[in-house]
mmCIF file of C-alpha atoms and ligand atoms in Angstrom:
data_model
loop_
_atom_site.group_PDB
_atom_site.id
_atom_site.type_symbol
_atom_site.label_atom_id
_atom_site.label_comp_id
_atom_site.label_asym_id
_atom_site.label_seq_id
_atom_site.Cartn_x
_atom_site.Cartn_y
_atom_site.Cartn_z
ATOM 1 C CA UNK S 1 0.000 0.000 0.000
ATOM 2 C CA UNK S 2 1.288 3.427 -0.890
ATOM 3 C CA UNK S 3 0.901 5.637 2.153
ATOM 4 C CA UNK S 4 1.147 9.397 2.173
ATOM 5 C CA UNK S 5 3.552 10.608 4.860
ATOM 6 C CA UNK S 6 0.605 11.670 7.022
ATOM 7 C CA UNK S 7 -1.034 8.237 6.647
ATOM 8 C CA UNK S 8 2.253 6.597 7.497
ATOM 9 C CA UNK S 9 2.504 8.658 10.693
ATOM 10 C CA UNK S 10 -1.078 7.742 11.571
ATOM 11 C CA UNK S 11 -0.329 4.075 10.959
ATOM 12 C CA UNK S 12 2.700 4.241 13.258
ATOM 13 C CA UNK S 13 0.722 6.064 15.944
ATOM 14 C CA UNK S 14 -2.077 3.489 15.798
ATOM 15 C CA UNK S 15 0.468 0.752 16.523
ATOM 16 C CA UNK S 16 2.004 2.784 19.343
ATOM 17 C CA UNK S 17 -1.418 3.436 20.881
ATOM 18 C CA UNK S 18 -1.726 -0.325 21.327
ATOM 19 C CA UNK S 19 1.279 -0.217 23.656
ATOM 20 C CA UNK S 20 -1.000 0.695 26.515
ATOM 21 C CA UNK S 21 -1.965 -0.672 29.929
ATOM 22 C CA UNK S 22 -5.599 0.228 29.325
ATOM 23 C CA UNK S 23 -7.989 -0.557 26.487
ATOM 24 C CA UNK S 24 -9.680 2.808 26.841
ATOM 25 C CA UNK S 25 -7.226 5.485 25.823
ATOM 26 C CA UNK S 26 -3.457 5.207 26.112
ATOM 27 C CA UNK S 27 -1.734 4.520 29.422
ATOM 28 C CA UNK S 28 1.970 4.181 28.776
ATOM 29 C CA UNK S 29 4.041 4.969 31.828
ATOM 30 C CA UNK S 30 7.848 5.148 31.808
ATOM 31 C CA UNK S 31 9.989 1.997 32.178
ATOM 32 C CA UNK S 32 7.075 -0.410 31.833
ATOM 33 C CA UNK S 33 6.447 -3.275 29.418
ATOM 34 C CA UNK S 34 4.299 -0.888 27.352
ATOM 35 C CA UNK S 35 7.173 1.594 27.156
ATOM 36 C CA UNK S 36 9.485 -1.220 26.036
ATOM 37 C CA UNK S 37 7.073 -2.321 23.297
ATOM 38 C CA UNK S 38 6.733 1.263 22.062
ATOM 39 C CA UNK S 39 10.520 1.721 22.113
ATOM 40 C CA UNK S 40 10.964 -1.472 20.070
ATOM 41 C CA UNK S 41 8.539 -0.203 17.417
ATOM 42 C CA UNK S 42 10.237 3.200 17.321
ATOM 43 C CA UNK S 43 13.653 1.549 16.947
ATOM 44 C CA UNK S 44 12.438 -0.314 13.862
ATOM 45 C CA UNK S 45 11.241 2.907 12.212
ATOM 46 C CA UNK S 46 14.422 4.728 13.197
ATOM 47 C CA UNK S 47 16.345 1.951 11.428
ATOM 48 C CA UNK S 48 14.287 2.512 8.276
ATOM 49 C CA UNK S 49 15.376 6.154 8.412
ATOM 50 C CA UNK S 50 19.006 5.016 8.534
ATOM 51 C CA UNK S 51 19.476 6.297 12.075
ATOM 52 C CA UNK S 52 21.891 4.749 14.534
ATOM 53 C CA UNK S 53 20.145 3.828 17.752
ATOM 54 C CA UNK S 54 21.109 4.030 21.393
ATOM 55 C CA UNK S 55 19.466 4.505 24.760
ATOM 56 C CA UNK S 56 21.030 6.807 27.313
ATOM 57 C CA UNK S 57 21.108 6.187 31.061
ATOM 58 C CA UNK S 58 18.023 8.343 31.653
ATOM 59 C CA UNK S 59 16.073 5.947 29.417
ATOM 60 C CA UNK S 60 15.974 8.330 26.440
ATOM 61 C CA UNK S 61 15.911 6.457 23.140
ATOM 62 C CA UNK S 62 18.113 8.286 20.633
ATOM 63 C CA UNK S 63 18.074 7.863 16.861
ATOM 64 C CA UNK S 64 20.997 9.651 15.254
ATOM 65 C CA UNK S 65 21.466 10.791 11.682
ATOM 66 C CA UNK S 66 25.200 11.253 11.450
ATOM 67 C CA UNK S 67 26.514 13.926 9.093
ATOM 68 C CA UNK S 68 30.063 13.204 10.118
ATOM 69 C CA UNK S 69 32.578 13.832 12.854
ATOM 70 C CA UNK S 70 32.535 17.346 14.293
ATOM 71 C CA UNK S 71 29.394 18.465 12.452
ATOM 72 C CA UNK S 72 26.847 20.392 14.508
ATOM 73 C CA UNK S 73 23.782 18.512 15.726
ATOM 74 C CA UNK S 74 20.128 19.460 15.715
ATOM 75 C CA UNK S 75 18.083 17.845 18.490
ATOM 76 C CA UNK S 76 14.443 16.973 17.885
ATOM 77 C CA UNK S 77 11.854 14.866 19.668
ATOM 78 C CA UNK S 78 9.377 14.694 22.496
ATOM 79 C CA UNK S 79 8.146 12.215 25.097
ATOM 80 C CA UNK S 80 6.917 8.637 24.693
ATOM 81 C CA UNK S 81 4.888 8.521 27.910
ATOM 82 C CA UNK S 82 1.225 9.362 28.373
ATOM 83 C CA UNK S 83 -1.047 10.289 31.216
ATOM 84 C CA UNK S 84 -3.445 7.594 32.478
ATOM 85 C CA UNK S 85 -6.094 6.961 29.821
ATOM 86 C CA UNK S 86 -4.684 9.724 27.699
ATOM 87 C CA UNK S 87 -4.483 10.009 23.948
ATOM 88 C CA UNK S 88 -2.284 8.559 21.241
ATOM 89 C CA UNK S 89 -0.658 11.810 20.070
ATOM 90 C CA UNK S 90 0.526 13.860 23.063
ATOM 91 C CA UNK S 91 4.320 13.638 22.984
ATOM 92 C CA UNK S 92 4.747 10.507 20.899
ATOM 93 C CA UNK S 93 3.517 12.235 17.712
ATOM 94 C CA UNK S 94 6.515 14.567 17.893
ATOM 95 C CA UNK S 95 8.856 11.566 17.874
ATOM 96 C CA UNK S 96 7.034 9.850 15.010
ATOM 97 C CA UNK S 97 6.814 12.918 12.737
ATOM 98 C CA UNK S 98 10.558 13.563 13.097
ATOM 99 C CA UNK S 99 11.306 9.955 12.127
ATOM 100 C CA UNK S 100 8.930 10.048 9.147
ATOM 101 C CA UNK S 101 10.584 13.296 7.969
ATOM 102 C CA UNK S 102 14.062 11.707 8.221
ATOM 103 C CA UNK S 103 12.839 8.560 6.421
ATOM 104 C CA UNK S 104 11.650 10.767 3.547
ATOM 105 C CA UNK S 105 14.939 12.678 3.491
ATOM 106 C CA UNK S 106 16.816 9.373 3.375
ATOM 107 C CA UNK S 107 14.591 8.033 0.565
ATOM 108 C CA UNK S 108 15.067 11.187 -1.466
ATOM 109 C CA UNK S 109 18.825 10.811 -1.162
ATOM 110 C CA UNK S 110 19.237 14.198 0.531
ATOM 111 C CA UNK S 111 22.379 14.636 2.638
ATOM 112 C CA UNK S 112 22.073 17.097 5.509
ATOM 113 C CA UNK S 113 25.115 19.186 6.468
ATOM 114 C CA UNK S 114 24.468 18.617 10.186
ATOM 115 C CA UNK S 115 23.651 15.625 12.355
ATOM 116 C CA UNK S 116 20.161 15.147 13.766
ATOM 117 C CA UNK S 117 19.166 13.301 16.908
ATOM 118 C CA UNK S 118 15.574 12.236 17.476
ATOM 119 C CA UNK S 119 15.101 12.007 21.233
ATOM 120 C CA UNK S 120 12.280 9.848 22.591
ATOM 121 C CA UNK S 121 12.153 10.911 26.225
ATOM 122 C CA UNK S 122 10.884 8.414 28.788
ATOM 123 C CA UNK S 123 9.026 10.584 31.260
ATOM 124 C CA UNK S 124 7.516 14.017 30.678
ATOM 125 C CA UNK S 125 4.123 13.666 32.307
ATOM 126 C CA UNK S 126 5.346 12.687 35.762
ATOM 127 C CA UNK S 127 2.503 10.222 36.282
ATOM 128 C CA UNK S 128 4.405 7.183 37.561
ATOM 129 C CA UNK S 129 6.984 8.957 39.734
ATOM 130 C CA UNK S 130 6.568 12.275 41.550
ATOM 131 C CA UNK S 131 9.053 13.941 39.213
ATOM 132 C CA UNK S 132 9.131 14.666 35.491
ATOM 133 C CA UNK S 133 11.323 15.705 32.558
ATOM 134 C CA UNK S 134 14.037 13.208 33.522
ATOM 135 C CA UNK S 135 15.557 12.884 30.026
ATOM 136 C CA UNK S 136 15.898 16.560 29.070
ATOM 137 C CA UNK S 137 17.032 17.533 32.569
ATOM 138 C CA UNK S 138 19.769 14.891 32.413
ATOM 139 C CA UNK S 139 20.986 16.331 29.089
ATOM 140 C CA UNK S 140 20.862 19.891 30.433
ATOM 141 C CA UNK S 141 22.550 18.871 33.689
ATOM 142 C CA UNK S 142 19.679 20.269 35.763
ATOM 143 C CA UNK S 143 18.368 17.008 37.203
ATOM 144 C CA UNK S 144 18.172 16.908 40.994
ATOM 145 C CA UNK S 145 19.664 13.446 41.623
ATOM 146 C CA UNK S 146 17.549 13.042 44.781
ATOM 147 C CA UNK S 147 14.546 12.324 42.546
ATOM 148 C CA UNK S 148 16.130 8.971 41.709
ATOM 149 C CA UNK S 149 15.111 7.759 45.181
ATOM 150 C CA UNK S 150 11.469 8.620 44.668
ATOM 151 C CA UNK S 151 9.076 5.707 44.378
ATOM 152 C CA UNK S 152 5.980 4.872 42.386
ATOM 153 C CA UNK S 153 2.721 3.717 44.002
ATOM 154 C CA UNK S 154 4.114 0.147 44.221
ATOM 155 C CA UNK S 155 7.206 1.311 46.102
ATOM 156 C CA UNK S 156 9.573 0.850 43.124
ATOM 157 C CA UNK S 157 12.241 3.551 43.090
ATOM 158 C CA UNK S 158 13.085 5.456 39.945
ATOM 159 C CA UNK S 159 16.621 4.043 40.254
ATOM 160 C CA UNK S 160 15.322 0.463 40.223
ATOM 161 C CA UNK S 161 12.916 1.200 37.384
ATOM 162 C CA UNK S 162 15.780 2.618 35.291
ATOM 163 C CA UNK S 163 17.951 -0.421 36.080
ATOM 164 C CA UNK S 164 15.121 -2.756 35.096
ATOM 165 C CA UNK S 165 14.945 -0.916 31.800
ATOM 166 C CA UNK S 166 18.636 -1.449 31.081
ATOM 167 C CA UNK S 167 19.850 2.018 32.086
ATOM 168 C CA UNK S 168 22.485 2.780 34.687
ATOM 169 C CA UNK S 169 21.309 5.747 36.767
ATOM 170 C CA UNK S 170 24.794 6.214 38.236
ATOM 171 C CA UNK S 171 25.881 7.507 34.831
ATOM 172 C CA UNK S 172 23.203 10.212 34.650
ATOM 173 C CA UNK S 173 25.580 13.055 35.648
ATOM 174 C CA UNK S 174 27.744 12.088 32.650
ATOM 175 C CA UNK S 175 24.836 12.721 30.265
ATOM 176 C CA UNK S 176 25.135 16.497 30.609
ATOM 177 C CA UNK S 177 25.886 17.870 27.176
ATOM 178 C CA UNK S 178 27.857 20.888 26.156
ATOM 179 C CA UNK S 179 25.775 23.421 24.217
ATOM 180 C CA UNK S 180 28.693 23.890 21.793
ATOM 181 C CA UNK S 181 27.892 22.418 18.424
ATOM 182 C CA UNK S 182 24.170 21.997 19.235
ATOM 183 C CA UNK S 183 21.961 23.883 16.770
ATOM 184 C CA UNK S 184 18.919 23.790 19.042
ATOM 185 C CA UNK S 185 16.004 21.590 20.054
ATOM 186 C CA UNK S 186 12.841 21.465 17.993
ATOM 187 C CA UNK S 187 9.758 19.805 19.456
ATOM 188 C CA UNK S 188 6.702 19.025 17.389
ATOM 189 C CA UNK S 189 3.600 18.551 19.528
ATOM 190 C CA UNK S 190 -0.173 18.586 19.260
ATOM 191 C CA UNK S 191 -1.496 21.920 20.397
ATOM 192 C CA UNK S 192 -3.637 20.415 23.210
ATOM 193 C CA UNK S 193 -5.924 23.421 22.870
ATOM 194 C CA UNK S 194 -8.553 24.732 20.432
ATOM 195 C CA UNK S 195 -6.792 27.789 18.930
ATOM 196 C CA UNK S 196 -5.497 26.317 15.635
ATOM 197 C CA UNK S 197 -8.817 24.602 14.976
ATOM 198 C CA UNK S 198 -10.612 27.878 15.666
ATOM 199 C CA UNK S 199 -8.281 29.631 13.196
ATOM 200 C CA UNK S 200 -8.805 26.874 10.618
ATOM 201 C CA UNK S 201 -5.066 26.162 10.428
ATOM 202 C CA UNK S 202 -3.156 22.857 10.636
ATOM 203 C CA UNK S 203 0.115 24.233 12.022
ATOM 204 C CA UNK S 204 1.382 26.951 14.346
ATOM 205 C CA UNK S 205 4.688 28.421 15.461
ATOM 206 C CA UNK S 206 5.059 28.504 19.237
ATOM 207 C CA UNK S 207 6.349 31.809 20.598
ATOM 208 C CA UNK S 208 6.865 30.762 24.206
ATOM 209 C CA UNK S 209 5.902 28.156 26.754
ATOM 210 C CA UNK S 210 3.804 30.004 29.280
ATOM 211 C CA UNK S 211 5.102 30.714 32.741
ATOM 212 C CA UNK S 212 2.862 29.624 35.602
ATOM 213 C CA UNK S 213 2.213 30.821 39.117
ATOM 214 C CA UNK S 214 -0.202 29.506 41.701
ATOM 215 C CA UNK S 215 -1.619 31.145 44.791
ATOM 216 C CA UNK S 216 -3.555 29.688 47.682
ATOM 217 C CA UNK S 217 -5.906 32.132 49.282
ATOM 218 C CA UNK S 218 -7.970 31.656 52.440
ATOM 219 C CA UNK S 219 -10.760 33.962 53.498
ATOM 220 C CA UNK S 220 -11.951 33.523 57.060
ATOM 221 C CA UNK S 221 -15.189 35.098 58.234
ATOM 222 C CA UNK S 222 -17.792 33.799 60.626
ATOM 223 C CA UNK S 223 -19.853 30.677 60.028
ATOM 224 C CA UNK S 224 -23.391 31.469 61.107
ATOM 225 C CA UNK S 225 -27.042 30.440 60.916
ATOM 226 C CA UNK S 226 -28.407 31.302 57.479
ATOM 227 C CA UNK S 227 -31.789 32.228 58.940
ATOM 228 C CA UNK S 228 -30.898 34.296 61.980
ATOM 229 C CA UNK S 229 -28.008 36.545 60.949
ATOM 230 C CA UNK S 230 -29.126 39.588 58.903
ATOM 231 C CA UNK S 231 -27.189 40.460 55.772
ATOM 232 C CA UNK S 232 -25.451 43.531 57.216
ATOM 233 C CA UNK S 233 -24.089 41.558 60.178
ATOM 234 C CA UNK S 234 -22.561 38.688 58.182
ATOM 235 C CA UNK S 235 -18.937 37.870 57.517
ATOM 236 C CA UNK S 236 -19.453 35.678 54.468
ATOM 237 C CA UNK S 237 -16.131 34.201 53.349
ATOM 238 C CA UNK S 238 -17.563 32.777 50.121
ATOM 239 C CA UNK S 239 -18.997 36.116 48.989
ATOM 240 C CA UNK S 240 -15.471 37.545 49.398
ATOM 241 C CA UNK S 241 -13.962 34.645 47.445
ATOM 242 C CA UNK S 242 -16.570 35.104 44.698
ATOM 243 C CA UNK S 243 -15.473 38.727 44.225
ATOM 244 C CA UNK S 244 -11.860 37.571 43.765
ATOM 245 C CA UNK S 245 -12.853 34.829 41.314
ATOM 246 C CA UNK S 246 -14.683 37.342 39.111
ATOM 247 C CA UNK S 247 -11.825 39.844 39.394
ATOM 248 C CA UNK S 248 -9.356 37.176 38.211
ATOM 249 C CA UNK S 249 -11.552 36.487 35.185
ATOM 250 C CA UNK S 250 -11.993 40.195 34.413
ATOM 251 C CA UNK S 251 -8.255 40.804 34.646
ATOM 252 C CA UNK S 252 -7.434 37.945 32.285
ATOM 253 C CA UNK S 253 -10.043 39.085 29.774
ATOM 254 C CA UNK S 254 -8.616 42.619 29.865
ATOM 255 C CA UNK S 255 -4.929 41.628 29.612
ATOM 256 C CA UNK S 256 -4.273 39.884 26.274
ATOM 257 C CA UNK S 257 -1.416 37.594 27.318
ATOM 258 C CA UNK S 258 -2.926 36.399 30.587
ATOM 259 C CA UNK S 259 -4.869 33.274 31.547
ATOM 260 C CA UNK S 260 -6.399 33.041 35.027
ATOM 261 C CA UNK S 261 -8.136 30.041 36.517
ATOM 262 C CA UNK S 262 -9.732 29.365 39.857
ATOM 263 C CA UNK S 263 -10.094 25.610 39.733
ATOM 264 C CA UNK S 264 -10.267 24.657 43.371
ATOM 265 C CA UNK S 265 -12.584 25.859 46.078
ATOM 266 C CA UNK S 266 -13.039 24.487 49.580
ATOM 267 C CA UNK S 267 -15.986 25.915 51.434
ATOM 268 C CA UNK S 268 -16.569 25.406 55.136
ATOM 269 C CA UNK S 269 -18.920 24.310 56.517
ATOM 270 C CA UNK S 270 -20.333 23.801 52.975
ATOM 271 C CA UNK S 271 -23.926 23.259 54.048
ATOM 272 C CA UNK S 272 -27.120 24.676 52.648
ATOM 273 C CA UNK S 273 -28.226 26.611 55.722
ATOM 274 C CA UNK S 274 -24.990 28.127 56.993
ATOM 275 C CA UNK S 275 -23.155 31.311 56.088
ATOM 276 C CA UNK S 276 -19.725 30.122 54.835
ATOM 277 C CA UNK S 277 -17.157 30.719 57.561
ATOM 278 C CA UNK S 278 -14.022 30.013 55.598
ATOM 279 C CA UNK S 279 -13.047 29.419 52.008
ATOM 280 C CA UNK S 280 -9.788 28.347 50.458
ATOM 281 C CA UNK S 281 -9.299 28.831 46.745
ATOM 282 C CA UNK S 282 -6.529 28.383 44.229
ATOM 283 C CA UNK S 283 -5.621 30.993 41.648
ATOM 284 C CA UNK S 284 -3.472 29.923 38.742
ATOM 285 C CA UNK S 285 -2.009 32.445 36.312
ATOM 286 C CA UNK S 286 -0.256 31.658 33.039
ATOM 287 C CA UNK S 287 1.386 33.936 30.522
ATOM 288 C CA UNK S 288 4.195 33.916 27.957
ATOM 289 C CA UNK S 289 5.245 37.209 29.563
ATOM 290 C CA UNK S 290 6.633 36.843 33.108
ATOM 291 C CA UNK S 291 6.281 40.563 33.927
ATOM 292 C CA UNK S 292 2.607 40.519 32.919
ATOM 293 C CA UNK S 293 1.965 37.401 35.002
ATOM 294 C CA UNK S 294 3.765 38.671 38.085
ATOM 295 C CA UNK S 295 2.008 42.042 37.932
ATOM 296 C CA UNK S 296 -1.346 40.272 37.652
ATOM 297 C CA UNK S 297 -0.482 38.100 40.659
ATOM 298 C CA UNK S 298 0.294 41.193 42.720
ATOM 299 C CA UNK S 299 -2.883 42.940 41.565
ATOM 300 C CA UNK S 300 -5.018 39.964 42.560
ATOM 301 C CA UNK S 301 -3.330 39.737 45.943
ATOM 302 C CA UNK S 302 -4.045 43.428 46.607
ATOM 303 C CA UNK S 303 -7.604 43.028 45.398
ATOM 304 C CA UNK S 304 -8.098 40.091 47.784
ATOM 305 C CA UNK S 305 -6.739 42.086 50.724
ATOM 306 C CA UNK S 306 -8.997 45.067 49.907
ATOM 307 C CA UNK S 307 -11.970 42.744 49.569
ATOM 308 C CA UNK S 308 -11.178 41.220 52.955
ATOM 309 C CA UNK S 309 -10.978 44.655 54.551
ATOM 310 C CA UNK S 310 -14.239 45.792 52.989
ATOM 311 C CA UNK S 311 -16.059 42.662 54.154
ATOM 312 C CA UNK S 312 -14.391 42.388 57.546
ATOM 313 C CA UNK S 313 -12.758 39.053 56.686
ATOM 314 C CA UNK S 314 -9.332 37.678 57.471
ATOM 315 C CA UNK S 315 -7.301 36.941 54.370
ATOM 316 C CA UNK S 316 -4.216 34.782 54.039
ATOM 317 C CA UNK S 317 -2.474 34.553 50.666
ATOM 318 C CA UNK S 318 0.514 32.524 49.634
ATOM 319 C CA UNK S 319 2.170 32.238 46.242
ATOM 320 C CA UNK S 320 2.832 28.501 46.297
ATOM 321 C CA UNK S 321 4.470 27.927 42.917
ATOM 322 C CA UNK S 322 6.063 29.820 40.086
ATOM 323 C CA UNK S 323 7.816 28.840 36.902
ATOM 324 C CA UNK S 324 9.090 31.334 34.361
ATOM 325 C CA UNK S 325 8.084 31.286 30.721
ATOM 326 C CA UNK S 326 10.411 29.683 28.175
ATOM 327 C CA UNK S 327 10.875 31.886 25.145
ATOM 328 C CA UNK S 328 11.296 30.157 21.816
ATOM 329 C CA UNK S 329 14.329 31.210 19.809
ATOM 330 C CA UNK S 330 13.617 33.902 17.190
ATOM 331 C CA UNK S 331 15.806 32.354 14.498
ATOM 332 C CA UNK S 332 14.304 28.883 14.936
ATOM 333 C CA UNK S 333 10.788 30.383 15.017
ATOM 334 C CA UNK S 334 11.553 32.052 11.688
ATOM 335 C CA UNK S 335 12.851 28.796 10.255
ATOM 336 C CA UNK S 336 9.632 27.021 11.317
ATOM 337 C CA UNK S 337 7.524 29.907 9.953
ATOM 338 C CA UNK S 338 9.333 29.680 6.612
ATOM 339 C CA UNK S 339 8.785 25.919 6.533
ATOM 340 C CA UNK S 340 5.058 26.309 7.236
ATOM 341 C CA UNK S 341 4.766 28.944 4.501
ATOM 342 C CA UNK S 342 6.548 26.570 2.094
ATOM 343 C CA UNK S 343 3.745 24.022 2.608
ATOM 344 C CA UNK S 344 1.276 26.671 1.408
ATOM 345 C CA UNK S 345 -0.200 27.348 4.839
ATOM 346 C CA UNK S 346 -0.665 30.646 6.624
ATOM 347 C CA UNK S 347 1.893 31.266 9.375
ATOM 348 C CA UNK S 348 0.263 31.653 12.761
ATOM 349 C CA UNK S 349 2.019 32.309 16.071
ATOM 350 C CA UNK S 350 0.725 31.208 19.464
ATOM 351 C CA UNK S 351 2.071 30.539 22.957
ATOM 352 C CA UNK S 352 1.952 27.086 24.517
ATOM 353 C CA UNK S 353 -0.268 26.883 27.560
ATOM 354 C CA UNK S 354 1.177 23.533 28.623
ATOM 355 C CA UNK S 355 4.697 22.632 29.711
ATOM 356 C CA UNK S 356 6.818 20.485 27.403
ATOM 357 C CA UNK S 357 10.214 18.781 27.189
ATOM 358 C CA UNK S 358 11.347 21.943 25.390
ATOM 359 C CA UNK S 359 11.060 23.918 28.636
ATOM 360 C CA UNK S 360 13.720 21.705 30.247
ATOM 361 C CA UNK S 361 15.810 21.584 27.051
ATOM 362 C CA UNK S 362 15.939 25.406 27.137
ATOM 363 C CA UNK S 363 18.522 25.073 29.927
ATOM 364 C CA UNK S 364 20.805 23.368 27.406
ATOM 365 C CA UNK S 365 20.157 25.071 24.068
ATOM 366 C CA UNK S 366 17.786 27.314 22.144
ATOM 367 C CA UNK S 367 14.390 25.725 21.625
ATOM 368 C CA UNK S 368 11.416 26.040 19.290
ATOM 369 C CA UNK S 369 8.131 24.216 18.814
ATOM 370 C CA UNK S 370 5.849 23.360 15.923
ATOM 371 C CA UNK S 371 2.219 22.872 16.944
ATOM 372 C CA UNK S 372 -0.192 20.608 15.081
ATOM 373 C CA UNK S 373 -3.951 21.148 15.275
ATOM 374 C CA UNK S 374 -5.791 18.662 17.482
ATOM 375 C CA UNK S 375 -9.467 17.927 17.084
ATOM 376 C CA UNK S 376 -11.681 20.097 19.299
ATOM 377 C CA UNK S 377 -8.606 21.003 21.319
ATOM 378 C CA UNK S 378 -9.021 17.767 23.288
ATOM 379 C CA UNK S 379 -5.918 16.267 24.911
ATOM 380 C CA UNK S 380 -5.071 14.045 27.878
ATOM 381 C CA UNK S 381 -8.163 12.152 26.805
ATOM 382 C CA UNK S 382 -8.812 9.034 24.680
ATOM 383 C CA UNK S 383 -10.570 11.303 22.115
ATOM 384 C CA UNK S 384 -7.298 13.115 21.319
ATOM 385 C CA UNK S 385 -6.796 13.177 17.527
ATOM 386 C CA UNK S 386 -4.675 14.759 14.807
ATOM 387 C CA UNK S 387 -5.604 14.059 11.182
ATOM 388 C CA UNK S 388 -3.414 12.365 8.542
ATOM 389 C CA UNK S 389 -3.565 15.586 6.505
ATOM 390 C CA UNK S 390 -2.383 17.816 9.349
ATOM 391 C CA UNK S 391 0.396 15.431 10.325
ATOM 392 C CA UNK S 392 1.380 15.198 6.646
ATOM 393 C CA UNK S 393 1.654 19.007 6.550
ATOM 394 C CA UNK S 394 3.809 18.900 9.684
ATOM 395 C CA UNK S 395 6.133 16.289 8.132
ATOM 396 C CA UNK S 396 6.393 18.401 4.954
ATOM 397 C CA UNK S 397 7.257 21.422 7.091
ATOM 398 C CA UNK S 398 9.891 19.430 8.997
ATOM 399 C CA UNK S 399 11.472 18.263 5.731
ATOM 400 C CA UNK S 400 11.691 21.894 4.529
ATOM 401 C CA UNK S 401 13.022 22.943 7.919
ATOM 402 C CA UNK S 402 15.727 20.275 7.932
ATOM 403 C CA UNK S 403 16.808 20.863 4.341
ATOM 404 C CA UNK S 404 16.889 24.678 4.674
ATOM 405 C CA UNK S 405 18.111 25.217 8.214
ATOM 406 C CA UNK S 406 20.903 27.777 8.380
ATOM 407 C CA UNK S 407 23.592 26.620 10.719
HETATM 408 ZN ZN1 ZN I 1 3.178 16.330 25.848
#
């Protein structure tokens, strides 16, 4: 059968989706039998692309196109693992599309002036062990080695899991690469959101991976009888929290680069006939612009304190987490934009709302990402889907990118 490149990618991904613990959706956790089966399939396709294959001691499968001794190397790839009952495209599609592009380059007899490594990282999602991004952090030299002692829900340590997979975790510090001679890291990934579909476009150039910060906020008032305490004598913690929730939404609608989400709310006593005495809520802010995000965080904190004062509530706020945005490299963004234009598609730029291997790779080298439209923006879900046509466009763009990349 004569497959188009997009059909070929789909065919590969269908086989990989079968390497799953669950029938419903894909559950492929790192260093499991399912991971091994997927790695074996990937190795076969890497061979067809003429790549030399190895696995490093962080469990990253590497397929290398060798342009010769001393030539610079372009790193590409993504993660093989999934969430529990996730989809068949998140991460793994980025590995497959890179391989299909290199197979086509090989078949067309094109010689690249630089080496290329396709990296199939073991663990991005952090589902099995309470840590993530093992492979890219090992390459960047940013891995906290203490995480190797962490255990999964069966009590198996990450060290033992790596050993069982044929890796030697003692060698992880030696995996740190020098950025010299690395051209950058390019990750192809499904968008995991609805923007490209809304725009009617198959591909997008990622400008940045959004920074994130999280706050935990507790309003304390006075729990009271809902029938006996008049409105002007209440200290309703939930009414105060509601004002902050709406302010967060208003702020994020007004500021173009900001996303704000209140996803968690604990109300006490949480009964139908009591004035809420205390409420704890989460506020999560994301933005490709760290200054915008941090300013918004401060504004919301001040708003919460003013609200508390106005309503005679106690307010405790803590910023519990923050992670800066990763900016994608301008030159690599341009190269991806040029490649998309060469496939006849409109060039569209968007930030990534989710974290990716590229964020950890940014500690080693310049990074860029190519996004592929996913149906209805659904991801981390068995319904996740990218079409043959869109993946074919992505492979075409990668071929242009690889054959035109200025070193
Ligand atoms: Zn992913």
